[in-house]
Short mmCIF file of C-alpha atoms in Angstrom, two decimals:
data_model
loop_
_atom_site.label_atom_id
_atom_site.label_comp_id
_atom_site.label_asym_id
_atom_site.label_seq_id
_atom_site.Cartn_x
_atom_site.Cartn_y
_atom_site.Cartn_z
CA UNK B 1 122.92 40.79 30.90
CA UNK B 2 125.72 42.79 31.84
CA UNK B 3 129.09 42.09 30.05
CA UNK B 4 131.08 43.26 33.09
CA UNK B 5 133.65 40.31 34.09
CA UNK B 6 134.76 41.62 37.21
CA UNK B 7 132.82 40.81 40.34
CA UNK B 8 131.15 43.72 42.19
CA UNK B 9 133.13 45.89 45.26
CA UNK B 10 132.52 46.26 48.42
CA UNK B 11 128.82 46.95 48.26
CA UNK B 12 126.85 48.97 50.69
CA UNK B 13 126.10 47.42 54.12
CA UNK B 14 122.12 46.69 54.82
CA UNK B 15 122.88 44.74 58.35
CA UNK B 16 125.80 42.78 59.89
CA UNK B 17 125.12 39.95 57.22
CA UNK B 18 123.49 41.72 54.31
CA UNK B 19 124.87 43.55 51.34
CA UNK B 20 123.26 45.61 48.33
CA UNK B 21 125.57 45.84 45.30
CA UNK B 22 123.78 48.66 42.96
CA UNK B 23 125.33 49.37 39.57
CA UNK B 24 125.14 50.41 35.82
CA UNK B 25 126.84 49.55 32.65
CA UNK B 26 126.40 51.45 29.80
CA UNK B 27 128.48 51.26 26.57
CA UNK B 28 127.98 51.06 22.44
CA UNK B 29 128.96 49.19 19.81
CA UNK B 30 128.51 47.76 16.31
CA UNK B 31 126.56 44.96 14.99
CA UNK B 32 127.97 43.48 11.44
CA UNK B 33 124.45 41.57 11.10
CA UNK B 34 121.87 42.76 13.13
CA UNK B 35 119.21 40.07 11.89
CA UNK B 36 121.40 37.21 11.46
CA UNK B 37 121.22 37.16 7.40
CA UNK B 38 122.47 34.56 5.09
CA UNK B 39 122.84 33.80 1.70
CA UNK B 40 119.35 31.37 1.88
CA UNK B 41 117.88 35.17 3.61
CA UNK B 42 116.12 35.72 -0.31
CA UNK B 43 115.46 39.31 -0.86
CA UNK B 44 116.82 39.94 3.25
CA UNK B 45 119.91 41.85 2.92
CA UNK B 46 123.00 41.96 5.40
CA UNK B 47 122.57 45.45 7.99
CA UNK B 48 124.52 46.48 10.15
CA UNK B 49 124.18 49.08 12.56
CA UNK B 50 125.49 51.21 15.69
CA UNK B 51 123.67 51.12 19.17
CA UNK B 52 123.82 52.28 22.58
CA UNK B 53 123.09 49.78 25.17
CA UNK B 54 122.35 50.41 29.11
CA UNK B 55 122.07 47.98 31.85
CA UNK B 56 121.45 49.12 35.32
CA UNK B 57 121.88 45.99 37.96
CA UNK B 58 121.53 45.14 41.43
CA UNK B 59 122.27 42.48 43.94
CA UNK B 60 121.00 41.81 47.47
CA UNK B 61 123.58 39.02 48.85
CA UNK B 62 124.69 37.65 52.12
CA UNK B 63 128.20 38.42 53.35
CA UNK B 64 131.05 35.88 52.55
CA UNK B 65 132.18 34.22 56.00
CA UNK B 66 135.44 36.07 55.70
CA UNK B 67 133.99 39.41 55.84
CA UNK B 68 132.01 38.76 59.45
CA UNK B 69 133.31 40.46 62.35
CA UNK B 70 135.32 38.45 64.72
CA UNK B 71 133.07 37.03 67.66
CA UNK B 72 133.43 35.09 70.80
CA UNK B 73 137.12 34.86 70.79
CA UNK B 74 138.12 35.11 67.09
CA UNK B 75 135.85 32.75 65.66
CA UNK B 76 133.43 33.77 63.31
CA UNK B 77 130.11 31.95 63.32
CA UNK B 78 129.28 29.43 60.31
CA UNK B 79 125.97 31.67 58.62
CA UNK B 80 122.91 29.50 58.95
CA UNK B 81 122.06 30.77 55.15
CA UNK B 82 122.75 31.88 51.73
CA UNK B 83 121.31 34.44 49.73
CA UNK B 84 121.94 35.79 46.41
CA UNK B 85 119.30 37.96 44.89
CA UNK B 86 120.08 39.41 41.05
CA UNK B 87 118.00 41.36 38.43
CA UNK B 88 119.40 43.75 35.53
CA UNK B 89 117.18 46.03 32.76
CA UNK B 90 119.18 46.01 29.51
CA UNK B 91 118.06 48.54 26.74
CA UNK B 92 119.53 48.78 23.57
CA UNK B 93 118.77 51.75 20.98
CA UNK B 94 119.68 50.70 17.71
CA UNK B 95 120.88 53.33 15.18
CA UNK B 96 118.68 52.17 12.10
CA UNK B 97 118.25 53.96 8.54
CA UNK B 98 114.37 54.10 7.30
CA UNK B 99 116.43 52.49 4.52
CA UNK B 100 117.49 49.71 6.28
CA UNK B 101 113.93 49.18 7.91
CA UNK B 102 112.13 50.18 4.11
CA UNK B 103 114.43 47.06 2.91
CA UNK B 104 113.20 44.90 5.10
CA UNK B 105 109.48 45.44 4.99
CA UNK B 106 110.11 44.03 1.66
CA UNK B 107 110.94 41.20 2.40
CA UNK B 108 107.95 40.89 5.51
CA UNK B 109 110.38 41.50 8.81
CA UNK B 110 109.24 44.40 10.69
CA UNK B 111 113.30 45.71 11.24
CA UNK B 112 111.68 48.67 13.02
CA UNK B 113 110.87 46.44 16.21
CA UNK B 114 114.91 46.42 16.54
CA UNK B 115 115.18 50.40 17.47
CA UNK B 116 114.14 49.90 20.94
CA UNK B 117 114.96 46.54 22.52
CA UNK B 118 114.69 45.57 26.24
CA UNK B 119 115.30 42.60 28.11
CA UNK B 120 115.16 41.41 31.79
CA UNK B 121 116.98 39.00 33.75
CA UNK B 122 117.00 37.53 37.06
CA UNK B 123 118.09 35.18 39.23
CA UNK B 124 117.75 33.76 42.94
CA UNK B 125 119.71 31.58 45.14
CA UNK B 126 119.39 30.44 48.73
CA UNK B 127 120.70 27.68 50.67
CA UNK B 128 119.52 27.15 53.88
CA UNK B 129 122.27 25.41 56.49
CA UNK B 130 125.41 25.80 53.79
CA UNK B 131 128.17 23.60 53.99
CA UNK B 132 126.44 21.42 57.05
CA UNK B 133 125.71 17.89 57.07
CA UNK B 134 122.26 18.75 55.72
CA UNK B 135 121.05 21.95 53.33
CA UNK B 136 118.29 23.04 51.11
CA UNK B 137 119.10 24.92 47.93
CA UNK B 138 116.09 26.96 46.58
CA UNK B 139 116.78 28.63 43.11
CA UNK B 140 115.48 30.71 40.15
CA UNK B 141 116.33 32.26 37.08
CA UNK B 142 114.36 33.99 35.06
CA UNK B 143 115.12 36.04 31.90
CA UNK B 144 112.99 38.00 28.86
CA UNK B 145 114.92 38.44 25.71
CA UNK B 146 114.35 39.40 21.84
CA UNK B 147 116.68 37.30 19.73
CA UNK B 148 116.20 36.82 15.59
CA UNK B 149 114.09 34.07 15.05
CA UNK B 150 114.27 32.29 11.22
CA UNK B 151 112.03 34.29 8.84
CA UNK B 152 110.39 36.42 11.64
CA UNK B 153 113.02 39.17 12.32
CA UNK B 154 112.95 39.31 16.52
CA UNK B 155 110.13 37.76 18.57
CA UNK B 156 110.68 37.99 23.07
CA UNK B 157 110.91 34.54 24.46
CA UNK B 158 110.58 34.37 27.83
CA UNK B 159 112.85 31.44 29.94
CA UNK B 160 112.64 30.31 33.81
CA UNK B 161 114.22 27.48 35.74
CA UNK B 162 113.67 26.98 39.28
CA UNK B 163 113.56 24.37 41.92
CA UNK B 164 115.04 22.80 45.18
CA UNK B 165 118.16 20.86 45.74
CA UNK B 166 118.49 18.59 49.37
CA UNK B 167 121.79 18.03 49.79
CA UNK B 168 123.70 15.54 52.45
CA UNK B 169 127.02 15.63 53.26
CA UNK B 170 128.50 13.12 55.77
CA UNK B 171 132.23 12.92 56.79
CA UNK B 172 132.74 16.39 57.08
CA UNK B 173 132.29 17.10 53.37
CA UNK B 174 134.12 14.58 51.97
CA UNK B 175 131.32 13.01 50.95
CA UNK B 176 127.84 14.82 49.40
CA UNK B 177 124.84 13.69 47.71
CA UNK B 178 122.30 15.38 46.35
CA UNK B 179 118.87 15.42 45.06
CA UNK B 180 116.38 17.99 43.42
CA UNK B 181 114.22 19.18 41.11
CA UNK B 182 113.42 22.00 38.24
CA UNK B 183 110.67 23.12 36.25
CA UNK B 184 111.70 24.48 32.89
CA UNK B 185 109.56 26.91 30.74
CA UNK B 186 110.42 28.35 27.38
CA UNK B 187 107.91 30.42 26.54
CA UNK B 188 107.22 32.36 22.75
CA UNK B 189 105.70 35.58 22.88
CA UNK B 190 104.54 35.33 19.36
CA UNK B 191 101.68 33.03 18.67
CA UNK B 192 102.86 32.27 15.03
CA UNK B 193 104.91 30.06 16.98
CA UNK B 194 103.04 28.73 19.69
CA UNK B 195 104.04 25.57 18.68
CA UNK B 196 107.12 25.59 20.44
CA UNK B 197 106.20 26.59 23.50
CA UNK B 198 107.51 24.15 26.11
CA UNK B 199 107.85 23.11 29.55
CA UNK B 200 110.28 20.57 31.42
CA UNK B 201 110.34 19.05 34.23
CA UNK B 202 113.93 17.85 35.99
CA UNK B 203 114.97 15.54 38.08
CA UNK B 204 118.43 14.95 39.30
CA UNK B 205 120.77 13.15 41.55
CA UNK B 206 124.55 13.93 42.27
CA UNK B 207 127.27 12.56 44.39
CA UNK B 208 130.93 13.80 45.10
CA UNK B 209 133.53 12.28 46.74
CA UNK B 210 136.54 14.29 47.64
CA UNK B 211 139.69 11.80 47.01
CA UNK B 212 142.27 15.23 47.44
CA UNK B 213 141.73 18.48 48.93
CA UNK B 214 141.42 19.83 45.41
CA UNK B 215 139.91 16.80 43.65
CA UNK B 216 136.97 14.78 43.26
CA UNK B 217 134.74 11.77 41.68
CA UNK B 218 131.19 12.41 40.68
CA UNK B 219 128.35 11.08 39.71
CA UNK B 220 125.60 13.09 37.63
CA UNK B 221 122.11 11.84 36.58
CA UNK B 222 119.71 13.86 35.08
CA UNK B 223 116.10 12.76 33.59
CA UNK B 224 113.65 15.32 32.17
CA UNK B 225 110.40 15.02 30.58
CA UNK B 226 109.52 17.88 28.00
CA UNK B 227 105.93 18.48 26.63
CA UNK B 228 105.10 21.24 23.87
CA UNK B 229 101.88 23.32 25.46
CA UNK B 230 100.19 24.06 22.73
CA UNK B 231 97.57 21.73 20.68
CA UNK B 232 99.75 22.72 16.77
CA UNK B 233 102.75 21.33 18.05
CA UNK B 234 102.82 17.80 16.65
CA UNK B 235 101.41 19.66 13.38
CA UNK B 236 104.80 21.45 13.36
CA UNK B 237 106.97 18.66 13.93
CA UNK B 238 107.45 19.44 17.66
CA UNK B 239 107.17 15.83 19.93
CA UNK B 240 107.47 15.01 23.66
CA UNK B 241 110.62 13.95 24.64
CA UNK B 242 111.90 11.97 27.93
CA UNK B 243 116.40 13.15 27.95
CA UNK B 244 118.37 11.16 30.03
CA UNK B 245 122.08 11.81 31.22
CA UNK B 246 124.13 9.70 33.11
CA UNK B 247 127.90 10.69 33.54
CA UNK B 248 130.73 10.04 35.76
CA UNK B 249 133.73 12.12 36.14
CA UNK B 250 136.52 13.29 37.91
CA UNK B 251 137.78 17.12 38.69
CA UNK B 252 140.47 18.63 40.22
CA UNK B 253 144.29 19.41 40.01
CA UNK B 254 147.15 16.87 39.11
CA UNK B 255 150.15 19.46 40.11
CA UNK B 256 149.27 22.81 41.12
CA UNK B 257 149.27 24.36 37.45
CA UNK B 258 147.73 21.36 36.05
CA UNK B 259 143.97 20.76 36.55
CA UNK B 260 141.50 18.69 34.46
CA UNK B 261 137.52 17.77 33.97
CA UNK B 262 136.81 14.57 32.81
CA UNK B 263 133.10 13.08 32.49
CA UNK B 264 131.71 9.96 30.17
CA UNK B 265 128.32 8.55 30.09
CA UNK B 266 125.13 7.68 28.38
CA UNK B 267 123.00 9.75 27.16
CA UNK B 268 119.53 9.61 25.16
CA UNK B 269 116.77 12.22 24.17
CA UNK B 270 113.55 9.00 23.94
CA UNK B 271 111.52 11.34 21.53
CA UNK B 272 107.66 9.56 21.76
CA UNK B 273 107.85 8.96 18.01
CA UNK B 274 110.22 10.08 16.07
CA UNK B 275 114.07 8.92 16.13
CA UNK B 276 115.87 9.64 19.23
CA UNK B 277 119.62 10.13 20.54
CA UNK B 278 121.14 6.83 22.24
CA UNK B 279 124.89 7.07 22.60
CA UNK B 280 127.53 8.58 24.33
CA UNK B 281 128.38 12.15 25.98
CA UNK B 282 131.30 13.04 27.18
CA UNK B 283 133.81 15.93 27.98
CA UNK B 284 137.50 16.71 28.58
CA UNK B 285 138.66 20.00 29.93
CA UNK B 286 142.39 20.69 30.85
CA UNK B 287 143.81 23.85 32.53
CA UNK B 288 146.88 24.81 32.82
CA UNK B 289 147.60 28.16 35.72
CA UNK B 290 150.12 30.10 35.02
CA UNK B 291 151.21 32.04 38.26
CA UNK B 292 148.10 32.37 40.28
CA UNK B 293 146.34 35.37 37.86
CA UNK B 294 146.58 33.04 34.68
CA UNK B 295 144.46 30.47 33.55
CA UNK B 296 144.49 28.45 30.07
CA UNK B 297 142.03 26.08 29.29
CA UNK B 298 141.33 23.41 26.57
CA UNK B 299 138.37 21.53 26.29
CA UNK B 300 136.20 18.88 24.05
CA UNK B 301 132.51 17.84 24.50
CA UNK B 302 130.47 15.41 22.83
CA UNK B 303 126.27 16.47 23.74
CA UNK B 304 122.81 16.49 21.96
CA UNK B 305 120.03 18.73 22.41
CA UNK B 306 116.49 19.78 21.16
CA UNK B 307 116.67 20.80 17.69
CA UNK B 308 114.14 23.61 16.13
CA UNK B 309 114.10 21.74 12.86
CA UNK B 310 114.23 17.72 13.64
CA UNK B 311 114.28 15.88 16.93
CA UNK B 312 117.70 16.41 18.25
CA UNK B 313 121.34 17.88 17.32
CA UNK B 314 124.61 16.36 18.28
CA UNK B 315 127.06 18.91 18.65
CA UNK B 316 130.82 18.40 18.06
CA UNK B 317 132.10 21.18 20.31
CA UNK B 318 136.02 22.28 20.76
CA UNK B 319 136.47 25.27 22.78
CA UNK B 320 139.88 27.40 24.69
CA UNK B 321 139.33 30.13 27.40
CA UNK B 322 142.15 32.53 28.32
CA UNK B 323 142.06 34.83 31.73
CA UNK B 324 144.73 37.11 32.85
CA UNK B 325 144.22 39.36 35.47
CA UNK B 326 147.17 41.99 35.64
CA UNK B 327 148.14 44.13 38.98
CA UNK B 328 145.12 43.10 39.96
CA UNK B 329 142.73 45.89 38.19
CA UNK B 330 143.43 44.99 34.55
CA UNK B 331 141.45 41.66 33.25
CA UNK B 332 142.52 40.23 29.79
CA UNK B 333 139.88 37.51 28.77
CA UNK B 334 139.84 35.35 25.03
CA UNK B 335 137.55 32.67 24.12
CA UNK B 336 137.02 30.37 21.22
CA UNK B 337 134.27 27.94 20.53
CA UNK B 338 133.66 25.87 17.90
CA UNK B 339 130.93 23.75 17.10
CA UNK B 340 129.90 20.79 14.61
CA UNK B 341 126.20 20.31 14.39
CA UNK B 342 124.26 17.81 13.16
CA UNK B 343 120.44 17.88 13.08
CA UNK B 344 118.84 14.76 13.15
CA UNK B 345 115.42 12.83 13.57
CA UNK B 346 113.61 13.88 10.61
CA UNK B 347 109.86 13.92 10.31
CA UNK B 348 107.68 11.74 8.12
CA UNK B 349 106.71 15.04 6.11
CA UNK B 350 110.51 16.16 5.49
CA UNK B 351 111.27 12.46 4.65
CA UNK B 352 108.65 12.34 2.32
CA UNK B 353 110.52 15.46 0.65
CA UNK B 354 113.53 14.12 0.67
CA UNK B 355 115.35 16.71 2.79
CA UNK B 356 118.29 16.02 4.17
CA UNK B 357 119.40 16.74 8.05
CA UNK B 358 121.35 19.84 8.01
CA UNK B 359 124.94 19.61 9.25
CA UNK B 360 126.41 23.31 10.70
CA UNK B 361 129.81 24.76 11.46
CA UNK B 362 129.38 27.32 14.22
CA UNK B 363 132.25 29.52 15.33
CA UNK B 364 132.52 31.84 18.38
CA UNK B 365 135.43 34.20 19.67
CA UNK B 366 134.72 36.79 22.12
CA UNK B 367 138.30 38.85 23.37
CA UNK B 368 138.17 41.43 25.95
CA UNK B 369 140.26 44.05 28.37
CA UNK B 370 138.58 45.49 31.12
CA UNK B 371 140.20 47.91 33.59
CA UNK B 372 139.29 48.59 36.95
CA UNK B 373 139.65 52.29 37.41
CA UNK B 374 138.03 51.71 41.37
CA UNK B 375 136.20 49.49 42.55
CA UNK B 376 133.51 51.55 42.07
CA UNK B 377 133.82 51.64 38.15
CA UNK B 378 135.32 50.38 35.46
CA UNK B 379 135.62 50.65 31.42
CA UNK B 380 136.54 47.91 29.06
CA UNK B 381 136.95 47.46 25.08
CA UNK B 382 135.65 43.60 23.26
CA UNK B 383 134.95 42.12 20.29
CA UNK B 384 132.88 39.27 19.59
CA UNK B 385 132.21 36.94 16.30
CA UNK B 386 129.60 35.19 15.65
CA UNK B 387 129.86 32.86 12.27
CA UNK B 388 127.95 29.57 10.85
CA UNK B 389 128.16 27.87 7.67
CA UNK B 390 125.68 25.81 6.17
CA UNK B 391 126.20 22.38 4.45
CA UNK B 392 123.05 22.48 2.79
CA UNK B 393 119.83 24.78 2.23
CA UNK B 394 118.11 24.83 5.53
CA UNK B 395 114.83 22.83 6.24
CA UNK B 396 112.13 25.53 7.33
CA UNK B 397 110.83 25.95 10.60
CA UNK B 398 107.35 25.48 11.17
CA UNK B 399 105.73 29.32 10.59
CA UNK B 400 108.24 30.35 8.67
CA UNK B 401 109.83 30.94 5.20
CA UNK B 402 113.37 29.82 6.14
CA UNK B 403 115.58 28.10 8.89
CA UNK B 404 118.71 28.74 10.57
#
């Protein structure tokens, strides 16, 4: 939750191997469009608004092998485990007019649940024998947001992963393979929309093989079965789905400034009954380092996912990420994203109306400059846009007056 891009100083020493990295973040800004509005909004106009936003964070981690003390001769002991423990409160305290909330009413969004907003996140991660020829990864993360929802104004939704990873690595590391699972929920607060409450469960399998010191060829399968939770989720449209991923790719550096991700597979989403994704994904990612604080990167992905409105999306994505880190206290940071969606796998309903399957243009750009005053604190200025534009009038979601 917090927007800080640095990672955290020197911490405060628990034990020989154990670290607590307290902090807070607090900072305010503007928001153009605080509920997401749109032309297809009806009587919903466009607000925006000031707020003040405070996130106080903490971390309990292990120390990094190179900050042990030097034992038995100068050789510092391989740790027999892991752990990284994170959790952050962010509150926000939006600046609304009784105008701005009096409009709204109007229209049947409570804008007055947007004054106070908090959210949670954590996450866990520990790895038991890192880096041997066997290890256990154990992991969790877990966060509570409020996010504008179509036609409802903001509703909490409440998202955890975790699961186990063995992992075997013969040859010294030049070889790994691994194997785990995940259990997915995406939980609704609201039960107008109990419908799409959801749990997954993931399997997956992975194998690396290091070719160079800095690259590698790898293998990733993924299977998951998702089932909706509640008994007025087929009602809404919402069905069971089995996704399946199966990629291989390479990763590493060609030269020393030029690196590059490359993965191509199959992938399908095997909805129980309505029409499902079978077809390619794939992604290309090049980087190019400029000096050793500089990094450029261009990339291209072809994916699907879960859509709100149909059965799946395929998403047409182009993206570029900038990072420049200056005297070593002053971080420069520029991203772009753009996406071409396409919702598809309608229902028998929306066929019946003769809707068609939206198609979106979704643009991101987020630029910052933080400086780090100590390494105790720091201050930073960013911007971030958030634009989509729809080819057609959006097919509701189930609950609601309108879609986005």
């Amino acid at each position: 939750l917090s927007p800080i891009r640095y990672n955290e100083g020197p911490g405060i020493k628990l034990s020989d191997t154990v670290l607590f990295h307290p902090g807070v973040w607090v900072g305010g800004g503007y928001d153009s469009n605080i509920n997401f509005s749109n032309e297809y909004d009806g009587n919903r106009p466009i607000v925006g608004v000031g707020f003040l936003r405070v996130v106080p964070h903490l971390a309990l981690a292990t120390s990094a092998p190179q900050r042990l003390e030097e034992k038995d001769g100068g050789k510092v002991a391989r740790p027999t485990i892991f752990l990284r423990l994170d959790a952050a409160l962010s509150f926000r305290e939006y600046f609304l007019t009784d105008g701005d909330v009096s409009a709204y009413k109007k229209a049947g969004v409570d804008l007055d649940s947007w004054r106070h907003v908090f959210e949670v996140e954590s996450n866990l991660n520990f790895i038991l024998f890192p880096g041997r020829f066997f290890s256990l990864e154990i992991f969790d993360g877990y966060n509570r947001t409020l996010a504008p929802w179509p036609g409802a104004g903001q509703i909490g939704r409440h998202m955890n992963r975790g699961g186990l990873k063995f992992v075997l690595s013969p040859g010294g590391g030049l070889l790994s393979f691994g194997v785990g699972y995940a259990n997915n929920l995406d939980w609704l607060e609201s039960d107008t929309y109990k419908a799409y409450r959801k749990m997954t469960h993931e399997v997956l399998f992975t194998a690396k093989w290091k070719v160079l010191p800095k690259s590698a060829v790898f293998l990733d399968v993924n299977w998951q079965y998702s089932t909706y939770l509640d008994d007025t989720a087929a009602a809404a449209g919402r069905i069971d789905s089995m996704p399946l991923r199966v990629s291989l790719g390479y990763t590493g550096l060609f030269t020393p400034k030029f690196g590059v991700l490359l993965r191509a597979g199959y992938g399908g989403s095997f909805h129980d009954t309505l029409e499902s994704y079978n077809m390619l994904v794939a992604q290309l990612e090049l980087s190019y380092y400029i000096g050793p604080f500089a990094k450029l990167s261009f990339g291209y992905q072809h994916d699907f996912k879960d859509s709100l409105i149909t059965s799946y999306a395929v998403d047409e994505r182009l993206y570029l990420r900038y990072d420049h880190l200056i005297i070593n206290r002053i971080l420069i940071h520029i991203e772009g994203d753009y996406r071409y969606r396409q919702h598809q796998g309608l229902s028998a309903a929306q066929e019946t109306a003769n809707l068609d399957p939206p198609k979106n243009h979704i643009i991101e750009a987020d630029a910052g400059l933080d400086w780090r005053i100590k390494d105790w604190i720091n201050i930073g200025v960013g911007y971030n846009l958030q634009y989509r534009l729809l080819s057609s009038q959006p097919i509701p979601v189930a609950g609601t007056t309108t879609g986005r």
